PDB file of C-alpha atoms in Angstrom:
ATOM      1  CA  ASP A  11     144.751 177.151  43.008  1.00  0.00           C
ATOM      2  CA  GLY A  12     148.520 177.154  42.565  1.00  0.00           C
ATOM      3  CA  GLY A  13     150.625 178.728  45.242  1.00  0.00           C
ATOM      4  CA  ILE A  14     152.612 178.533  48.442  1.00  0.00           C
ATOM      5  CA  THR A  15     150.900 177.815  51.752  1.00  0.00           C
ATOM      6  CA  GLN A  16     152.510 178.654  55.066  1.00  0.00           C
ATOM      7  CA  SER A  17     151.079 177.569  58.389  1.00  0.00           C
ATOM      8  CA  PRO A  18     150.353 178.585  60.991  1.00  0.00           C
ATOM      9  CA  LYS A  19     149.860 182.302  60.412  1.00  0.00           C
ATOM     10  CA  TYR A  20     150.763 183.079  64.037  1.00  0.00           C
ATOM     11  CA  LEU A  21     152.956 180.979  66.327  1.00  0.00           C
ATOM     12  CA  PHE A  22     154.007 181.461  69.916  1.00  0.00           C
ATOM     13  CA  ARG A  23     157.091 179.843  71.375  1.00  0.00           C
ATOM     14  CA  LYS A  24     158.120 179.459  74.970  1.00  0.00           C
ATOM     15  CA  GLU A  25     161.731 179.784  75.973  1.00  0.00           C
ATOM     16  CA  GLY A  26     163.647 176.554  75.280  1.00  0.00           C
ATOM     17  CA  GLN A  27     161.084 175.138  72.879  1.00  0.00           C
ATOM     18  CA  ASN A  28     161.603 174.001  69.311  1.00  0.00           C
ATOM     19  CA  VAL A  29     158.863 174.959  66.862  1.00  0.00           C
ATOM     20  CA  THR A  30     158.300 173.973  63.241  1.00  0.00           C
ATOM     21  CA  LEU A  31     156.919 176.222  60.518  1.00  0.00           C
ATOM     22  CA  SER A  32     155.236 174.562  57.572  1.00  0.00           C
ATOM     23  CA  CYS A  33     155.669 175.494  53.900  1.00  0.00           C
ATOM     24  CA  GLU A  34     153.939 173.643  51.062  1.00  0.00           C
ATOM     25  CA  GLN A  35     153.930 174.525  47.349  1.00  0.00           C
ATOM     26  CA  ASN A  36     152.001 173.084  44.418  1.00  0.00           C
ATOM     27  CA  LEU A  37     153.826 175.047  41.714  1.00  0.00           C
ATOM     28  CA  ASN A  38     156.121 172.113  40.878  1.00  0.00           C
ATOM     29  CA  HIS A  39     159.123 174.313  41.663  1.00  0.00           C
ATOM     30  CA  ASP A  40     162.476 172.714  42.338  1.00  0.00           C
ATOM     31  CA  ALA A  41     163.900 175.443  44.586  1.00  0.00           C
ATOM     32  CA  MET A  42     162.530 176.539  47.945  1.00  0.00           C
ATOM     33  CA  TYR A  43     163.734 179.146  50.414  1.00  0.00           C
ATOM     34  CA  TRP A  44     163.231 180.430  53.943  1.00  0.00           C
ATOM     35  CA  TYR A  45     163.693 184.108  54.761  1.00  0.00           C
ATOM     36  CA  ARG A  46     163.448 186.065  57.973  1.00  0.00           C
ATOM     37  CA  GLN A  47     162.091 189.635  58.027  1.00  0.00           C
ATOM     38  CA  ASP A  48     162.704 192.066  60.882  1.00  0.00           C
ATOM     39  CA  PRO A  49     161.322 195.619  61.050  1.00  0.00           C
ATOM     40  CA  GLY A  50     163.343 198.086  58.973  1.00  0.00           C
ATOM     41  CA  GLN A  51     165.544 195.403  57.472  1.00  0.00           C
ATOM     42  CA  GLY A  52     165.588 193.560  54.189  1.00  0.00           C
ATOM     43  CA  LEU A  53     164.732 189.877  54.069  1.00  0.00           C
ATOM     44  CA  ARG A  54     167.615 187.647  55.126  1.00  0.00           C
ATOM     45  CA  LEU A  55     168.112 184.131  53.773  1.00  0.00           C
ATOM     46  CA  ILE A  56     168.053 181.325  56.342  1.00  0.00           C
ATOM     47  CA  TYR A  57     168.203 178.162  54.210  1.00  0.00           C
ATOM     48  CA  TYR A  58     167.525 177.181  50.640  1.00  0.00           C
ATOM     49  CA  SER A  59     167.025 173.918  48.797  1.00  0.00           C
ATOM     50  CA  GLN A  60     167.655 173.404  45.101  1.00  0.00           C
ATOM     51  CA  ILE A  61     166.340 169.852  44.952  1.00  0.00           C
ATOM     52  CA  VAL A  62     164.816 167.133  47.118  1.00  0.00           C
ATOM     53  CA  ASN A  63     167.119 165.791  49.855  1.00  0.00           C
ATOM     54  CA  ASP A  64     169.548 168.680  49.425  1.00  0.00           C
ATOM     55  CA  PHE A  65     169.725 172.067  51.159  1.00  0.00           C
ATOM     56  CA  GLN A  66     172.288 174.764  51.905  1.00  0.00           C
ATOM     57  CA  LYS A  67     172.757 177.312  54.662  1.00  0.00           C
ATOM     58  CA  GLY A  68     171.973 180.898  53.911  1.00  0.00           C
ATOM     59  CA  ASP A  69     173.304 183.987  55.642  1.00  0.00           C
ATOM     60  CA  ILE A  70     171.706 183.410  59.072  1.00  0.00           C
ATOM     61  CA  ALA A  71     171.298 179.630  59.496  1.00  0.00           C
ATOM     62  CA  GLU A  72     172.446 179.378  63.119  1.00  0.00           C
ATOM     63  CA  GLY A  73     169.653 178.142  65.382  1.00  0.00           C
ATOM     64  CA  TYR A  74     167.531 176.864  62.479  1.00  0.00           C
ATOM     65  CA  SER A  75     167.168 173.512  60.729  1.00  0.00           C
ATOM     66  CA  VAL A  76     165.298 172.316  57.632  1.00  0.00           C
ATOM     67  CA  SER A  77     164.453 169.159  55.716  1.00  0.00           C
ATOM     68  CA  ARG A  78     163.436 168.535  52.111  1.00  0.00           C
ATOM     69  CA  GLU A  79     162.004 165.026  51.912  1.00  0.00           C
ATOM     70  CA  LYS A  80     159.382 165.935  49.310  1.00  0.00           C
ATOM     71  CA  LYS A  81     159.467 168.397  46.431  1.00  0.00           C
ATOM     72  CA  GLU A  82     156.337 170.115  47.729  1.00  0.00           C
ATOM     73  CA  SER A  83     157.425 170.613  51.327  1.00  0.00           C
ATOM     74  CA  PHE A  84     160.208 172.545  53.070  1.00  0.00           C
ATOM     75  CA  PRO A  85     159.579 172.814  56.840  1.00  0.00           C
ATOM     76  CA  LEU A  86     161.691 175.096  59.022  1.00  0.00           C
ATOM     77  CA  THR A  87     162.436 174.282  62.666  1.00  0.00           C
ATOM     78  CA  VAL A  88     163.387 177.131  64.962  1.00  0.00           C
ATOM     79  CA  THR A  89     165.441 175.543  67.711  1.00  0.00           C
ATOM     80  CA  SER A  90     166.121 176.702  71.252  1.00  0.00           C
ATOM     81  CA  ALA A  91     169.601 177.703  70.046  1.00  0.00           C
ATOM     82  CA  GLN A  92     168.087 180.630  68.144  1.00  0.00           C
ATOM     83  CA  LYS A  93     168.363 183.393  70.740  1.00  0.00           C
ATOM     84  CA  ASN A  94     166.184 186.000  69.049  1.00  0.00           C
ATOM     85  CA  PRO A  95     163.525 184.133  67.076  1.00  0.00           C
ATOM     86  CA  THR A  96     160.747 186.734  67.169  1.00  0.00           C
ATOM     87  CA  ALA A  97     160.288 187.727  63.515  1.00  0.00           C
ATOM     88  CA  PHE A  98     158.182 187.300  60.401  1.00  0.00           C
ATOM     89  CA  TYR A  99     159.181 184.187  58.440  1.00  0.00           C
ATOM     90  CA  LEU A 100     158.609 183.926  54.714  1.00  0.00           C
ATOM     91  CA  CYS A 101     158.842 180.863  52.510  1.00  0.00           C
ATOM     92  CA  ALA A 102     159.433 181.158  48.772  1.00  0.00           C
ATOM     93  CA  SER A 103     159.881 178.952  45.744  1.00  0.00           C
ATOM     94  CA  SER A 104     161.199 179.336  42.210  1.00  0.00           C
ATOM     95  CA  PRO A 105     161.604 177.155  39.125  1.00  0.00           C
ATOM     96  CA  GLY A 106     165.283 177.263  40.013  1.00  0.00           C
ATOM     97  CA  VAL A 107     166.849 176.562  36.679  1.00  0.00           C
ATOM     98  CA  PRO A 108     170.536 177.385  37.077  1.00  0.00           C
ATOM     99  CA  GLY A 109     171.843 180.180  34.929  1.00  0.00           C
ATOM    100  CA  HIS A 110     168.477 181.288  33.652  1.00  0.00           C
ATOM    101  CA  SER A 111     167.767 184.932  34.295  1.00  0.00           C
ATOM    102  CA  ASN A 112     163.994 184.552  34.202  1.00  0.00           C
ATOM    103  CA  THR A 113     163.906 182.731  37.534  1.00  0.00           C
ATOM    104  CA  GLU A 114     161.052 184.477  39.327  1.00  0.00           C
ATOM    105  CA  ALA A 115     160.490 183.885  43.036  1.00  0.00           C
ATOM    106  CA  PHE A 116     157.038 183.470  44.575  1.00  0.00           C
ATOM    107  CA  PHE A 117     156.262 183.920  48.260  1.00  0.00           C
ATOM    108  CA  GLY A 118     153.834 182.573  50.818  1.00  0.00           C
ATOM    109  CA  GLN A 119     151.824 184.726  53.234  1.00  0.00           C
ATOM    110  CA  GLY A 120     154.250 184.338  56.112  1.00  0.00           C
ATOM    111  CA  THR A 121     154.268 183.103  59.700  1.00  0.00           C
ATOM    112  CA  ARG A 122     154.705 185.530  62.572  1.00  0.00           C
ATOM    113  CA  LEU A 123     156.635 183.891  65.404  1.00  0.00           C
ATOM    114  CA  THR A 124     156.630 185.431  68.863  1.00  0.00           C
ATOM    115  CA  VAL A 125     158.554 184.292  71.923  1.00  0.00           C
ATOM    116  CA  VAL A 126     156.461 184.429  75.102  1.00  0.00           C
TER     117      VAL A 126
ATOM    118  CA  LYS B   9     178.716 190.716  49.380  1.00  0.00           C
ATOM    119  CA  GLN B  10     175.788 192.275  47.547  1.00  0.00           C
ATOM    120  CA  GLU B  11     174.292 195.318  49.299  1.00  0.00           C
ATOM    121  CA  VAL B  12     170.885 196.603  48.199  1.00  0.00           C
ATOM    122  CA  THR B  13     169.654 200.036  49.249  1.00  0.00           C
ATOM    123  CA  GLN B  14     166.243 201.650  48.833  1.00  0.00           C
ATOM    124  CA  ILE B  15     165.863 205.365  49.405  1.00  0.00           C
ATOM    125  CA  PRO B  16     163.675 206.903  50.716  1.00  0.00           C
ATOM    126  CA  ALA B  17     162.460 204.556  53.438  1.00  0.00           C
ATOM    127  CA  ALA B  18     159.016 206.185  53.331  1.00  0.00           C
ATOM    128  CA  LEU B  19     157.105 208.333  50.867  1.00  0.00           C
ATOM    129  CA  SER B  20     153.720 210.080  51.040  1.00  0.00           C
ATOM    130  CA  VAL B  21     152.034 211.478  47.937  1.00  0.00           C
ATOM    131  CA  PRO B  22     148.565 212.780  46.988  1.00  0.00           C
ATOM    132  CA  GLU B  23     146.387 210.595  44.820  1.00  0.00           C
ATOM    133  CA  GLY B  24     147.100 210.965  41.120  1.00  0.00           C
ATOM    134  CA  GLU B  25     150.771 211.803  41.479  1.00  0.00           C
ATOM    135  CA  ASN B  26     153.342 209.558  39.800  1.00  0.00           C
ATOM    136  CA  LEU B  27     155.528 207.507  42.118  1.00  0.00           C
ATOM    137  CA  VAL B  28     159.268 207.014  41.627  1.00  0.00           C
ATOM    138  CA  LEU B  29     160.949 204.381  43.791  1.00  0.00           C
ATOM    139  CA  ASN B  30     164.707 203.842  43.742  1.00  0.00           C
ATOM    140  CA  CYS B  31     166.853 200.770  44.270  1.00  0.00           C
ATOM    141  CA  SER B  32     170.645 200.609  44.148  1.00  0.00           C
ATOM    142  CA  PHE B  33     172.989 197.618  44.394  1.00  0.00           C
ATOM    143  CA  THR B  34     176.729 197.281  44.753  1.00  0.00           C
ATOM    144  CA  ASP B  35     177.577 194.270  42.561  1.00  0.00           C
ATOM    145  CA  SER B  36     176.512 194.474  38.925  1.00  0.00           C
ATOM    146  CA  ALA B  37     176.973 190.709  38.365  1.00  0.00           C
ATOM    147  CA  ILE B  38     173.290 189.879  38.660  1.00  0.00           C
ATOM    148  CA  TYR B  39     170.931 187.578  36.757  1.00  0.00           C
ATOM    149  CA  ASN B  40     167.813 189.634  37.344  1.00  0.00           C
ATOM    150  CA  LEU B  41     166.062 192.184  39.523  1.00  0.00           C
ATOM    151  CA  GLN B  42     162.610 191.726  40.947  1.00  0.00           C
ATOM    152  CA  TRP B  43     160.197 194.266  42.434  1.00  0.00           C
ATOM    153  CA  PHE B  44     157.714 193.116  45.082  1.00  0.00           C
ATOM    154  CA  ARG B  45     154.792 194.628  46.920  1.00  0.00           C
ATOM    155  CA  GLN B  46     154.105 193.821  50.580  1.00  0.00           C
ATOM    156  CA  ASP B  47     150.930 194.777  52.430  1.00  0.00           C
ATOM    157  CA  PRO B  48     151.085 194.978  56.263  1.00  0.00           C
ATOM    158  CA  GLY B  49     151.396 191.541  57.833  1.00  0.00           C
ATOM    159  CA  LYS B  50     151.311 189.799  54.456  1.00  0.00           C
ATOM    160  CA  GLY B  51     153.706 188.005  52.155  1.00  0.00           C
ATOM    161  CA  LEU B  52     155.374 189.408  49.060  1.00  0.00           C
ATOM    162  CA  THR B  53     153.615 189.754  45.730  1.00  0.00           C
ATOM    163  CA  SER B  54     155.824 189.814  42.652  1.00  0.00           C
ATOM    164  CA  LEU B  55     155.244 192.899  40.484  1.00  0.00           C
ATOM    165  CA  LEU B  56     157.926 192.826  37.820  1.00  0.00           C
ATOM    166  CA  LEU B  57     160.989 190.794  36.922  1.00  0.00           C
ATOM    167  CA  ILE B  58     163.718 192.382  34.802  1.00  0.00           C
ATOM    168  CA  GLN B  59     166.278 190.026  33.344  1.00  0.00           C
ATOM    169  CA  SER B  60     169.903 191.177  33.290  1.00  0.00           C
ATOM    170  CA  SER B  61     169.794 191.588  29.505  1.00  0.00           C
ATOM    171  CA  GLN B  62     166.735 193.868  29.642  1.00  0.00           C
ATOM    172  CA  ARG B  63     166.587 197.610  30.235  1.00  0.00           C
ATOM    173  CA  GLU B  64     162.967 197.836  31.349  1.00  0.00           C
ATOM    174  CA  GLN B  65     159.768 195.944  31.965  1.00  0.00           C
ATOM    175  CA  THR B  66     156.174 197.178  31.997  1.00  0.00           C
ATOM    176  CA  SER B  67     152.924 195.940  33.468  1.00  0.00           C
ATOM    177  CA  GLY B  68     149.889 198.212  33.395  1.00  0.00           C
ATOM    178  CA  ARG B  69     150.685 201.373  35.381  1.00  0.00           C
ATOM    179  CA  LEU B  70     154.027 199.947  36.487  1.00  0.00           C
ATOM    180  CA  ASN B  71     157.314 200.409  34.690  1.00  0.00           C
ATOM    181  CA  ALA B  72     160.685 199.299  35.998  1.00  0.00           C
ATOM    182  CA  SER B  73     164.066 200.190  34.532  1.00  0.00           C
ATOM    183  CA  LEU B  74     167.446 198.564  35.097  1.00  0.00           C
ATOM    184  CA  ASP B  75     170.908 200.059  34.637  1.00  0.00           C
ATOM    185  CA  LYS B  76     173.338 197.309  35.577  1.00  0.00           C
ATOM    186  CA  SER B  77     176.470 199.339  34.948  1.00  0.00           C
ATOM    187  CA  SER B  78     175.470 201.978  37.490  1.00  0.00           C
ATOM    188  CA  GLY B  79     173.813 199.485  39.851  1.00  0.00           C
ATOM    189  CA  ARG B  80     170.388 201.102  39.800  1.00  0.00           C
ATOM    190  CA  SER B  81     166.753 200.269  39.179  1.00  0.00           C
ATOM    191  CA  THR B  82     163.723 202.532  39.304  1.00  0.00           C
ATOM    192  CA  LEU B  83     160.082 201.560  39.697  1.00  0.00           C
ATOM    193  CA  TYR B  84     157.570 204.044  38.286  1.00  0.00           C
ATOM    194  CA  ILE B  85     153.908 203.860  39.235  1.00  0.00           C
ATOM    195  CA  ALA B  86     151.728 206.134  37.137  1.00  0.00           C
ATOM    196  CA  ALA B  87     148.682 207.977  38.473  1.00  0.00           C
ATOM    197  CA  SER B  88     148.920 206.621  42.007  1.00  0.00           C
ATOM    198  CA  GLN B  89     145.797 205.445  43.860  1.00  0.00           C
ATOM    199  CA  PRO B  90     145.137 204.862  47.587  1.00  0.00           C
ATOM    200  CA  GLY B  91     145.227 201.119  46.835  1.00  0.00           C
ATOM    201  CA  ASP B  92     148.892 201.497  45.888  1.00  0.00           C
ATOM    202  CA  SER B  93     149.730 202.157  49.541  1.00  0.00           C
ATOM    203  CA  ALA B  94     152.126 199.386  50.577  1.00  0.00           C
ATOM    204  CA  THR B  95     155.802 198.625  51.052  1.00  0.00           C
ATOM    205  CA  TYR B  96     157.760 198.055  47.857  1.00  0.00           C
ATOM    206  CA  LEU B  97     160.878 195.918  47.938  1.00  0.00           C
ATOM    207  CA  CYS B  98     163.495 195.287  45.301  1.00  0.00           C
ATOM    208  CA  ALA B  99     165.645 192.166  45.172  1.00  0.00           C
ATOM    209  CA  VAL B 100     168.604 191.328  42.977  1.00  0.00           C
ATOM    210  CA  GLY B 101     169.083 187.753  41.878  1.00  0.00           C
ATOM    211  CA  LEU B 102     172.205 185.731  41.297  1.00  0.00           C
ATOM    212  CA  GLY B 103     171.523 182.071  40.693  1.00  0.00           C
ATOM    213  CA  TYR B 104     169.224 180.803  43.395  1.00  0.00           C
ATOM    214  CA  LYS B 105     169.790 183.693  45.781  1.00  0.00           C
ATOM    215  CA  LEU B 106     167.985 186.996  46.179  1.00  0.00           C
ATOM    216  CA  SER B 107     169.428 189.969  48.060  1.00  0.00           C
ATOM    217  CA  PHE B 108     166.758 192.353  49.319  1.00  0.00           C
ATOM    218  CA  GLY B 109     166.562 196.023  50.104  1.00  0.00           C
ATOM    219  CA  ALA B 110     164.716 197.166  53.252  1.00  0.00           C
ATOM    220  CA  GLY B 111     161.870 198.601  51.179  1.00  0.00           C
ATOM    221  CA  THR B 112     160.090 201.907  50.624  1.00  0.00           C
ATOM    222  CA  THR B 113     156.768 202.351  52.413  1.00  0.00           C
ATOM    223  CA  VAL B 114     154.367 204.324  50.241  1.00  0.00           C
ATOM    224  CA  THR B 115     151.254 206.150  51.412  1.00  0.00           C
ATOM    225  CA  VAL B 116     148.916 207.558  48.775  1.00  0.00           C
ATOM    226  CA  ARG B 117     146.586 210.185  50.299  1.00  0.00           C
ATOM    227  CA  ALA B 118     143.017 210.396  48.950  1.00  0.00           C
TER     228      ALA B 118
END
């Protein structure tokens, strides 16, 4: 079954803790993305990676970090510097061919992070 | 900066009625526009992708149009069913980036 797997589905973080959200894809896509979704708002881009060992900040990268050591994996760490981390986090991937207008994005099922 | 707006935020219709969902964007320099469906607590499911050179795209009961010059897209869902109840989001693409609207939450009453 091809797709994007996010784990865990639910995650609880104590104040001052770092937590890592997992995202794995077997679609052989070059590009991967992390978005944050808050109620009543559109998805906002945190980080994206066009290729292994390379990633760029999105619109709201402060308090987050990522790595891209393998094509299939793009984990997101929510650090203690992120002051309001409670949200729904979505990982996505796309074939990512620059300049091609048929670049469709596919999403995982999300991780809901709650600060306790 | 690209701004994407979806109006209305919520919509309730009786079963069988056709649905019309609107999406507007401020910058017409886009590669594509994608419509997604999101069920409560779930991820996004891609419904339709319209490339910048296309005017519309169809899949079953779904039809999406794109007017780049006016910065608008419309998603039509024919003969709505209770199973169509969900939040529908549009996203405009430029290169690797997608800019999302906040979505329209649809309820189809049986």
